[in-house]
PDB file of C-alpha atoms in Angstrom:
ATOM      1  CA  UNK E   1       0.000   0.000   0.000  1.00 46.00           C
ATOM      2  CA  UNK E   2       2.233   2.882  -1.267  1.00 50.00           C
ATOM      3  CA  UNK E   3       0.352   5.723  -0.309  1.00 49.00           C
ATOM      4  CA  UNK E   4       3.393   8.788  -1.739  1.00 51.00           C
ATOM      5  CA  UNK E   5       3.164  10.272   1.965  1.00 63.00           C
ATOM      6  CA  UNK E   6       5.067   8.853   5.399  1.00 85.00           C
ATOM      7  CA  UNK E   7       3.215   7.154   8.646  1.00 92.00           C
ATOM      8  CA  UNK E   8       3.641   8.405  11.588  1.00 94.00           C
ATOM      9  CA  UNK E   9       5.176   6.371  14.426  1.00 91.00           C
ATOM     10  CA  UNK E  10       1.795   6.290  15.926  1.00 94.00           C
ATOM     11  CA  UNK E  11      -0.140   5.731  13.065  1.00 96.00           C
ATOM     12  CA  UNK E  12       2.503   2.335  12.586  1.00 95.00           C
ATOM     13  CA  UNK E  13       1.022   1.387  15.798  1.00 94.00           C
ATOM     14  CA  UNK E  14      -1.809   1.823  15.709  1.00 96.00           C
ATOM     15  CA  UNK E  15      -2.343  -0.602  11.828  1.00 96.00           C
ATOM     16  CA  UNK E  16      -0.223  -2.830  14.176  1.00 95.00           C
ATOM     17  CA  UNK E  17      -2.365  -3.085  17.228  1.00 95.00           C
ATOM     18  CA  UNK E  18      -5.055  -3.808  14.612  1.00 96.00           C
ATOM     19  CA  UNK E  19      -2.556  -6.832  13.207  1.00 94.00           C
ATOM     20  CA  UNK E  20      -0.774  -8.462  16.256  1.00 94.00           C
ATOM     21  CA  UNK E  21      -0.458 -12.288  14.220  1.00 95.00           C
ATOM     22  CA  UNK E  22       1.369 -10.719  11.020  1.00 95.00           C
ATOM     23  CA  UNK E  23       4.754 -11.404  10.976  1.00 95.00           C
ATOM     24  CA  UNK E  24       6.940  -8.344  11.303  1.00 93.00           C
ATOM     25  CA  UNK E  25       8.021  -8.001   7.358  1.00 95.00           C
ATOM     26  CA  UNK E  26       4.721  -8.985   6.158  1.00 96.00           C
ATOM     27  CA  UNK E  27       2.908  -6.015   8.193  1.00 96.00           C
ATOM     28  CA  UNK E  28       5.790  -3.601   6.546  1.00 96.00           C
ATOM     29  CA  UNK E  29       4.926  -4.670   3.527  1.00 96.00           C
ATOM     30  CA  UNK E  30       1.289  -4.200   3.860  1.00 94.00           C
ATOM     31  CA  UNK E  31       2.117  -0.616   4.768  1.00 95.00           C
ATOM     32  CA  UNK E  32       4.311  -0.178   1.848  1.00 94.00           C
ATOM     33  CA  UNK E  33       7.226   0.673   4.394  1.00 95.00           C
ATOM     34  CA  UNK E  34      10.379  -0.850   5.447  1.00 94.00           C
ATOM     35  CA  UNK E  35      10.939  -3.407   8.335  1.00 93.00           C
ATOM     36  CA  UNK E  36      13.570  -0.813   9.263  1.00 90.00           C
ATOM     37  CA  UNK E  37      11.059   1.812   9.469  1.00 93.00           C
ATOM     38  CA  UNK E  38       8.955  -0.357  11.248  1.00 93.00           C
ATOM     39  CA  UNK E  39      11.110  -0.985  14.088  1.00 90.00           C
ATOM     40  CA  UNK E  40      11.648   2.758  14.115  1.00 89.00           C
ATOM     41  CA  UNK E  41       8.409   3.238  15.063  1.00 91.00           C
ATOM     42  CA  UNK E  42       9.029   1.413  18.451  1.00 88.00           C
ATOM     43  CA  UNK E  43      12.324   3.413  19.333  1.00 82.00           C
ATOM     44  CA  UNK E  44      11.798   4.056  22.663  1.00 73.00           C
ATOM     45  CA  UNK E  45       9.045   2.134  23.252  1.00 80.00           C
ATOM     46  CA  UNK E  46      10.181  -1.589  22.739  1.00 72.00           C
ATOM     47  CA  UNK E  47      13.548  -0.970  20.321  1.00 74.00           C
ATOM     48  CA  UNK E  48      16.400   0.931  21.265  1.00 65.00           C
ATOM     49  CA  UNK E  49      18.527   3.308  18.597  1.00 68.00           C
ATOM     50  CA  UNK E  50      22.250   2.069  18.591  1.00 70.00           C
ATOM     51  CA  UNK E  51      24.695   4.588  17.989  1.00 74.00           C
ATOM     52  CA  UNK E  52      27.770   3.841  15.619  1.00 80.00           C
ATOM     53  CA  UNK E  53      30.335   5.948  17.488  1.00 81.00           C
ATOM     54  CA  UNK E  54      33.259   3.815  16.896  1.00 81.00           C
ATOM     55  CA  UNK E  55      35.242   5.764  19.786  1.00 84.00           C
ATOM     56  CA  UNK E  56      32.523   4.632  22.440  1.00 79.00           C
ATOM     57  CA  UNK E  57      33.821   0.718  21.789  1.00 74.00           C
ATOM     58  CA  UNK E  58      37.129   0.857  22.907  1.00 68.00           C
TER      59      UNK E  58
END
């Protein structure tokens, strides 16, 4: 479902709520979104951002 305008975070939720048995890159798909854009829409919620700052690993 490409719809030429972004979901909101909430909005994500909210279809997903609505969808709790589809697996995770089915429901993206349905959406016409990524499973990375998915997942972003549970940063802070249930997913956590990781941060690539090399200097913070050693």
């Amino acid at each position: 479902m490409q719809t030429g305008h972004r979901l909101s975070a909430a909005a994500i939720r909210e279809a997903r709520a609505a969808q709790p048995q589809t697996r995770e890159r089915d429901f993206a798909a349905t959406l016409g979104i990524t499973e990375a854009e998915y997942v972003a829409a549970y940063c802070g919620i249930s997913a956590a951002r990781v941060s690539a700052d090399i200097n913070a690993l050693g």
